[in-house]
Amino acid sequence: MKAILILENGQTFMGESIGSPRDTIFEMVFNTSMVGYQEILTDPSYAGQGVVMTYPLIGNYGVNEEDDESRQPWAEALIVRHLADRGSNFRCQETLDHYMKRHDIVGIQSVDTRAITRILRKQGVMNAMITCAESFNIQECMDMLRAYRVSNTVERVTIAQPEHYPGSGYRVAMLDFGQKWNMIHCLNHRGCDITLFPAHTPAEEILNGGFDGVMLSNGPGDPADCADIIREVKKLYDSDLPIFAICLGHQLMACATGAKTRKMRFGHRGANHPVKDLKRNRCFITSQNHGYVVMAQSIDPAIHEISHINVNDGSIEGLRYKNKNIFTVQFHPEASPGPVDTDYLFDEFLDMIRRHKEGEC
């Protein structure tokens, strides 16, 4: 079945429909990873977005139920050069096309993903539409594209009720703005007893819960849309609890302490982004997925200390908070791109909890 990709700038690409044949509108972004398409589709940070995969062959090792990063896929669409007809891997349980159809994910293949990526790099991320209609009114499509905005995404992806993941070690409260299973696995592997809370949980419930530390998860959308959550994060900042935050959690903590964020031209999305740890004077390969960044000029030296920077563009990748047991990073240490280059951050979090409990900090 033929499909057409319509961009907000008026350009169109003719291709072949994959996955669900329904029409859909989304914010179009690109990801430079060679593998990990299942983890990308199930990453809640992609809610409201369609993903262009820059690597030309996608789906070649199939899909299996163990590699999901959340309870369901969240990406609106997948745009690829070529979708493999079958998965060649001993863990393969179904093809990517079947997986997309089963979860009603729209897609298109046989389009020039290199050209699309160059458009996004030059003009910035933009809205797009995939349709299988044989005829359509292009002006009506353009009006819908220009009116579309990714919103209320944290509310869509967060859990409805607290969930418990038992362990024998430190008790950690995790706020779910769109967390991935691997964050829980990384803490569980270190013995932590985790309680996962909905995004809009009042800070008092956590502060009165007897927890040893708090983790703020990743998530989708513009941090400026989360005003209510930011107010609760500020209360957590004002407490003495050790806090570790990733991605959206990093941005929300920055906003709660007076810093500002801005939307990037095309964001950082992929498994090969170099980040320098300024304290260690070492560069690490990181996995990233974000379209907003903390503005360097909004940093208050009395509150924030930049701990990590992006080697490619110099943007902020991590902050430490002065006179507080808090550090945050923009990238995903749980995603294992290195594969364990930045795994040390979870150990630092637990060590911070230990020192806090022993009165050392």
Coordinates of C-alpha atoms in Angstrom, one line a residue:
M1 CA 0.0 0.0 0.0
K2 CA 1.3 3.4 -0.9
A3 CA 1.8 6.0 1.8
I4 CA 2.8 9.7 1.7
L5 CA 4.8 11.6 4.2
I6 CA 3.8 15.3 4.3
L7 CA 6.1 17.8 6.0
E8 CA 5.1 21.0 7.7
N9 CA 7.3 22.9 5.2
G10 CA 5.2 21.6 2.3
Q11 CA 7.6 18.9 1.1
T12 CA 6.2 15.4 0.4
F13 CA 7.8 11.9 0.2
M14 CA 6.1 9.0 -1.5
G15 CA 6.7 5.6 0.1
E16 CA 5.2 2.3 1.2
S17 CA 3.0 1.9 4.3
I18 CA 4.2 -0.2 7.1
G19 CA 2.5 -1.0 10.4
S20 CA -1.0 0.6 10.8
P21 CA -2.5 2.2 7.7
R22 CA -4.3 4.9 9.5
D23 CA -3.5 8.6 9.1
T24 CA -1.6 10.3 11.9
I25 CA 0.1 13.7 12.7
F26 CA 3.2 14.0 14.8
E27 CA 6.3 16.0 15.6
M28 CA 9.0 14.5 13.4
V29 CA 12.5 13.9 14.9
F30 CA 15.4 11.7 13.9
N31 CA 17.5 9.1 15.8
T32 CA 21.0 8.1 14.8
S33 CA 21.1 4.7 16.5
M34 CA 21.9 1.7 14.3
V35 CA 20.0 -0.7 16.7
G36 CA 17.5 -0.3 19.5
Y37 CA 14.3 0.4 17.4
Q38 CA 12.1 -1.5 19.9
E39 CA 13.5 0.4 22.8
I40 CA 13.0 3.7 20.9
L41 CA 9.3 2.9 20.1
T42 CA 8.6 2.0 23.8
D43 CA 10.5 5.0 25.3
P44 CA 7.8 7.3 26.8
S45 CA 9.9 10.3 25.9
Y46 CA 8.8 9.8 22.2
A47 CA 5.1 10.3 23.1
G48 CA 3.6 12.6 20.4
Q49 CA 6.6 12.1 18.0
G50 CA 7.4 10.2 14.9
V51 CA 11.0 8.9 14.5
V52 CA 13.1 9.0 11.4
M53 CA 15.8 6.3 11.7
T54 CA 19.0 7.5 10.0
Y55 CA 20.4 3.9 9.7
P56 CA 19.0 2.5 6.4
L57 CA 18.1 -1.1 7.5
I58 CA 15.7 -1.4 10.4
G59 CA 13.9 -4.5 11.9
N60 CA 16.7 -7.0 10.8
Y61 CA 16.8 -8.7 14.3
G62 CA 13.0 -8.6 14.9
V63 CA 11.2 -7.9 18.1
N64 CA 10.9 -9.7 21.5
E65 CA 8.9 -9.0 24.6
E66 CA 11.9 -8.7 26.8
D67 CA 13.3 -5.5 25.1
D68 CA 10.3 -3.2 25.7
E69 CA 11.2 -0.2 27.9
S70 CA 7.7 0.4 29.1
R71 CA 4.2 -1.1 29.2
Q72 CA 3.5 -0.1 25.6
P73 CA 4.9 1.7 22.6
W74 CA 4.6 5.5 22.7
A75 CA 6.0 6.8 19.4
E76 CA 3.4 7.9 17.0
A77 CA 5.2 6.8 13.8
L78 CA 8.3 5.2 12.4
I79 CA 10.0 6.4 9.2
V80 CA 12.7 4.1 7.7
R81 CA 14.6 3.6 4.4
H82 CA 14.0 -0.2 4.4
L83 CA 12.1 -2.4 6.8
A84 CA 13.5 -6.0 7.0
D85 CA 10.9 -8.6 6.0
R86 CA 12.0 -11.0 8.8
G87 CA 14.1 -10.9 11.9
S88 CA 17.3 -12.9 12.0
N89 CA 18.0 -13.5 15.6
F90 CA 17.5 -16.4 18.1
R91 CA 15.5 -14.1 20.4
C92 CA 13.2 -12.9 17.6
Q93 CA 9.5 -13.5 18.4
E94 CA 7.9 -11.5 15.7
T95 CA 8.7 -9.0 12.9
L96 CA 8.8 -5.3 13.5
D97 CA 6.0 -4.8 10.9
H98 CA 3.7 -7.3 12.8
Y99 CA 4.6 -5.6 16.1
M100 CA 3.7 -2.2 14.7
K101 CA 0.4 -3.5 13.3
R102 CA -0.4 -5.1 16.6
H103 CA 0.2 -1.8 18.5
D104 CA -1.4 0.4 15.9
I105 CA 1.8 2.3 15.1
V106 CA 1.9 4.1 11.7
G107 CA 5.0 3.9 9.5
I108 CA 6.4 4.4 6.1
Q109 CA 9.4 2.9 4.3
S110 CA 11.2 3.4 0.9
V111 CA 11.7 7.1 1.5
D112 CA 15.0 9.0 1.5
T113 CA 15.7 9.2 5.2
R114 CA 19.0 10.9 4.6
A115 CA 17.3 13.7 2.8
I116 CA 14.6 14.0 5.5
T117 CA 17.3 14.1 8.2
R118 CA 19.2 16.9 6.4
I119 CA 15.9 18.9 6.2
L120 CA 15.4 18.5 10.0
R121 CA 19.0 19.4 10.7
K122 CA 18.8 22.5 8.6
Q123 CA 15.2 23.7 9.4
G124 CA 14.7 22.1 12.8
V125 CA 12.2 19.5 13.9
M126 CA 8.8 20.0 12.4
N127 CA 5.3 18.5 12.3
A128 CA 4.5 15.9 9.7
M129 CA 1.7 13.6 8.6
I130 CA 1.6 10.1 7.1
T131 CA -1.5 9.2 5.1
C132 CA -2.5 6.3 2.8
A133 CA -5.3 8.3 1.3
E134 CA -5.4 8.2 -2.5
S135 CA -6.5 11.8 -2.6
F136 CA -6.3 14.6 0.0
N137 CA -6.5 18.4 0.2
I138 CA -2.9 19.6 0.8
Q139 CA -4.0 22.9 2.2
E140 CA -6.2 21.2 4.8
C141 CA -3.3 18.9 5.7
M142 CA -1.0 21.9 6.1
D143 CA -3.5 23.7 8.3
M144 CA -3.7 20.6 10.6
L145 CA 0.1 20.3 10.7
R146 CA 0.6 23.9 11.7
A147 CA -2.0 23.6 14.4
Y148 CA -0.6 20.4 16.0
R149 CA 1.4 20.7 19.2
V150 CA 2.8 18.0 21.5
S151 CA 1.1 18.5 24.9
N152 CA -0.1 16.8 28.0
T153 CA 2.4 14.0 27.4
V154 CA 3.6 13.5 30.9
E155 CA 0.0 12.9 32.0
R156 CA -0.4 10.3 29.2
V157 CA 2.7 8.3 30.0
T158 CA 2.8 8.3 33.9
I159 CA 1.3 5.5 36.0
A160 CA -2.1 6.0 37.7
Q161 CA -1.2 4.4 41.0
P162 CA 2.1 3.8 43.0
E163 CA 3.9 0.6 42.1
H164 CA 6.4 -1.3 44.3
Y165 CA 9.6 -3.1 43.1
P166 CA 11.0 -4.8 46.2
G167 CA 14.6 -4.9 47.3
S168 CA 16.7 -5.4 50.4
G169 CA 18.7 -2.2 50.3
Y170 CA 18.0 1.6 50.3
R171 CA 14.4 2.7 49.9
V172 CA 14.2 4.9 46.8
A173 CA 11.1 6.9 45.6
M174 CA 11.0 7.4 41.9
L175 CA 8.7 10.0 40.3
D176 CA 7.4 8.6 37.0
F177 CA 7.5 11.3 34.3
G178 CA 7.9 8.6 31.7
Q179 CA 10.4 6.2 33.2
K180 CA 12.0 3.3 31.4
W181 CA 12.2 -0.2 32.9
N182 CA 16.0 -0.2 32.8
M183 CA 16.1 2.6 35.4
I184 CA 14.3 0.4 37.8
H185 CA 16.5 -2.6 36.8
C186 CA 19.7 -0.6 37.5
L187 CA 18.6 0.3 41.0
N188 CA 17.1 -3.1 41.7
H189 CA 20.3 -4.7 40.6
R190 CA 22.0 -2.7 43.3
G191 CA 19.5 -3.9 45.9
C192 CA 17.3 -0.8 46.1
D193 CA 13.7 -1.1 47.2
I194 CA 11.8 1.1 44.8
T195 CA 8.4 2.7 45.0
L196 CA 7.3 4.3 41.7
F197 CA 5.0 7.3 42.1
P198 CA 2.7 9.1 39.5
A199 CA 4.1 12.3 38.2
H200 CA 1.8 14.6 40.1
T201 CA 2.4 13.0 43.5
P202 CA 2.6 15.7 46.2
A203 CA 6.1 16.1 47.6
E204 CA 4.9 15.7 51.1
E205 CA 3.9 12.1 50.4
I206 CA 7.5 11.3 49.5
L207 CA 9.1 13.4 52.2
N208 CA 6.9 11.6 54.8
G209 CA 7.4 8.2 53.4
G210 CA 10.7 7.3 55.1
F211 CA 12.7 7.1 51.8
D212 CA 16.5 7.2 51.7
G213 CA 16.6 8.9 48.3
V214 CA 14.6 10.2 45.3
M215 CA 15.0 9.7 41.6
L216 CA 13.4 11.9 39.0
S217 CA 12.9 10.0 35.8
N218 CA 13.0 10.9 32.1
G219 CA 9.9 11.9 30.2
P220 CA 8.4 13.6 27.1
G221 CA 7.5 17.2 26.2
D222 CA 8.4 20.7 27.2
P223 CA 9.4 21.1 30.9
A224 CA 7.8 24.5 30.9
D225 CA 4.4 22.7 30.6
C226 CA 5.0 21.0 34.0
A227 CA 4.4 24.0 36.3
D228 CA 2.6 22.0 38.9
I229 CA 5.3 19.3 39.0
I230 CA 8.1 21.9 39.1
R231 CA 6.5 23.3 42.3
E232 CA 6.6 19.9 43.9
V233 CA 10.2 19.3 42.8
K234 CA 11.2 22.6 44.5
K235 CA 9.9 21.2 47.7
L236 CA 12.0 18.1 47.2
Y237 CA 15.0 20.4 46.5
D238 CA 14.4 22.2 49.8
S239 CA 14.5 18.9 51.7
D240 CA 17.7 17.1 52.7
L241 CA 17.0 13.9 50.7
P242 CA 19.6 12.8 48.2
I243 CA 18.2 13.2 44.6
F244 CA 19.4 11.9 41.3
A245 CA 17.5 13.1 38.1
I246 CA 17.7 12.0 34.5
C247 CA 16.6 13.8 31.3
L248 CA 13.3 15.6 31.9
G249 CA 13.9 15.2 35.6
H250 CA 17.2 17.0 35.1
Q251 CA 15.3 19.9 33.4
L252 CA 12.6 20.0 36.0
M253 CA 15.1 20.3 38.8
A254 CA 16.9 23.1 36.9
C255 CA 13.6 25.0 36.4
A256 CA 12.6 24.5 40.1
T257 CA 15.8 26.3 41.1
G258 CA 15.5 29.3 38.7
A259 CA 17.2 28.1 35.5
K260 CA 15.5 28.2 32.1
T261 CA 15.2 25.7 29.3
R262 CA 14.9 26.2 25.5
K263 CA 13.9 24.0 22.6
M264 CA 16.8 22.8 20.4
R265 CA 16.8 22.9 16.7
F266 CA 16.8 19.2 16.3
G267 CA 17.7 17.8 19.7
H268 CA 20.0 14.9 20.7
R269 CA 18.6 11.5 19.9
G270 CA 20.8 8.5 19.4
A271 CA 23.3 6.1 21.2
N272 CA 26.5 7.8 20.2
H273 CA 26.6 11.3 21.8
P274 CA 30.0 12.2 23.4
V275 CA 29.7 13.8 26.9
K276 CA 32.6 15.0 29.0
D277 CA 32.6 14.5 32.7
L278 CA 34.4 17.7 33.9
K279 CA 35.4 16.3 37.3
R280 CA 36.9 13.1 35.8
N281 CA 38.2 14.9 32.7
R282 CA 37.0 12.0 30.6
C283 CA 34.7 11.6 27.7
F284 CA 31.9 9.0 27.6
I285 CA 29.6 7.8 24.9
T286 CA 26.0 8.3 25.9
S287 CA 22.5 7.5 24.8
Q288 CA 20.2 10.5 24.5
N289 CA 16.7 11.5 23.7
H290 CA 15.7 15.1 24.3
G291 CA 14.6 18.2 22.4
Y292 CA 15.0 20.7 25.2
V293 CA 18.1 21.8 27.1
V294 CA 19.0 23.9 30.2
M295 CA 20.3 27.3 29.1
A296 CA 23.8 28.0 30.2
Q297 CA 23.2 31.7 30.7
S298 CA 20.4 30.9 33.2
I299 CA 22.7 29.0 35.5
D300 CA 23.2 30.5 39.0
P301 CA 26.8 29.9 40.2
A302 CA 25.5 30.0 43.8
I303 CA 23.2 27.1 43.1
H304 CA 24.4 25.1 40.1
E305 CA 27.7 23.7 39.1
I306 CA 28.0 22.3 35.5
S307 CA 29.3 18.7 35.8
H308 CA 29.0 17.4 32.2
I309 CA 29.0 19.0 28.8
N310 CA 28.2 17.8 25.3
V311 CA 31.4 17.5 23.3
N312 CA 29.6 18.2 20.0
D313 CA 27.8 21.5 20.8
G314 CA 28.9 22.4 24.3
S315 CA 25.4 22.2 25.8
I316 CA 24.8 21.3 29.4
E317 CA 24.6 17.6 30.1
G318 CA 24.8 17.5 33.9
L319 CA 24.5 19.7 37.0
R320 CA 25.5 19.3 40.6
Y321 CA 23.8 21.4 43.3
K322 CA 25.9 23.3 45.8
N323 CA 25.3 22.5 49.5
K324 CA 22.8 19.8 48.4
N325 CA 22.9 16.1 47.9
I326 CA 21.6 16.5 44.3
F327 CA 23.0 15.8 40.9
T328 CA 21.3 15.5 37.6
V329 CA 22.2 14.5 34.0
Q330 CA 20.6 15.1 30.6
F331 CA 21.7 11.8 29.1
H332 CA 20.5 8.2 29.8
P333 CA 23.1 6.2 31.9
E334 CA 20.7 3.3 32.1
A335 CA 20.5 2.8 28.3
S336 CA 24.0 1.2 28.1
P337 CA 25.4 2.6 24.9
G338 CA 29.0 2.0 26.0
P339 CA 27.6 -0.4 27.2
V340 CA 28.2 0.6 30.8
D341 CA 30.3 3.9 30.4
T342 CA 28.1 6.0 32.7
D343 CA 26.8 3.2 34.9
Y344 CA 28.9 4.8 37.7
L345 CA 26.3 7.4 38.2
F346 CA 23.9 4.9 39.9
D347 CA 26.8 3.9 42.2
E348 CA 27.4 7.6 43.0
F349 CA 23.7 8.0 43.9
L350 CA 23.9 5.1 46.3
D351 CA 27.1 6.3 47.8
M352 CA 25.5 9.8 48.2
I353 CA 22.7 8.1 50.1
R354 CA 25.1 6.1 52.3
R355 CA 27.1 9.2 53.2
H356 CA 23.9 11.2 53.9
K357 CA 22.7 8.5 56.3
E358 CA 26.0 8.3 58.0
G359 CA 26.1 12.1 58.4
E360 CA 29.1 12.6 56.2
C361 CA 27.2 15.1 53.9

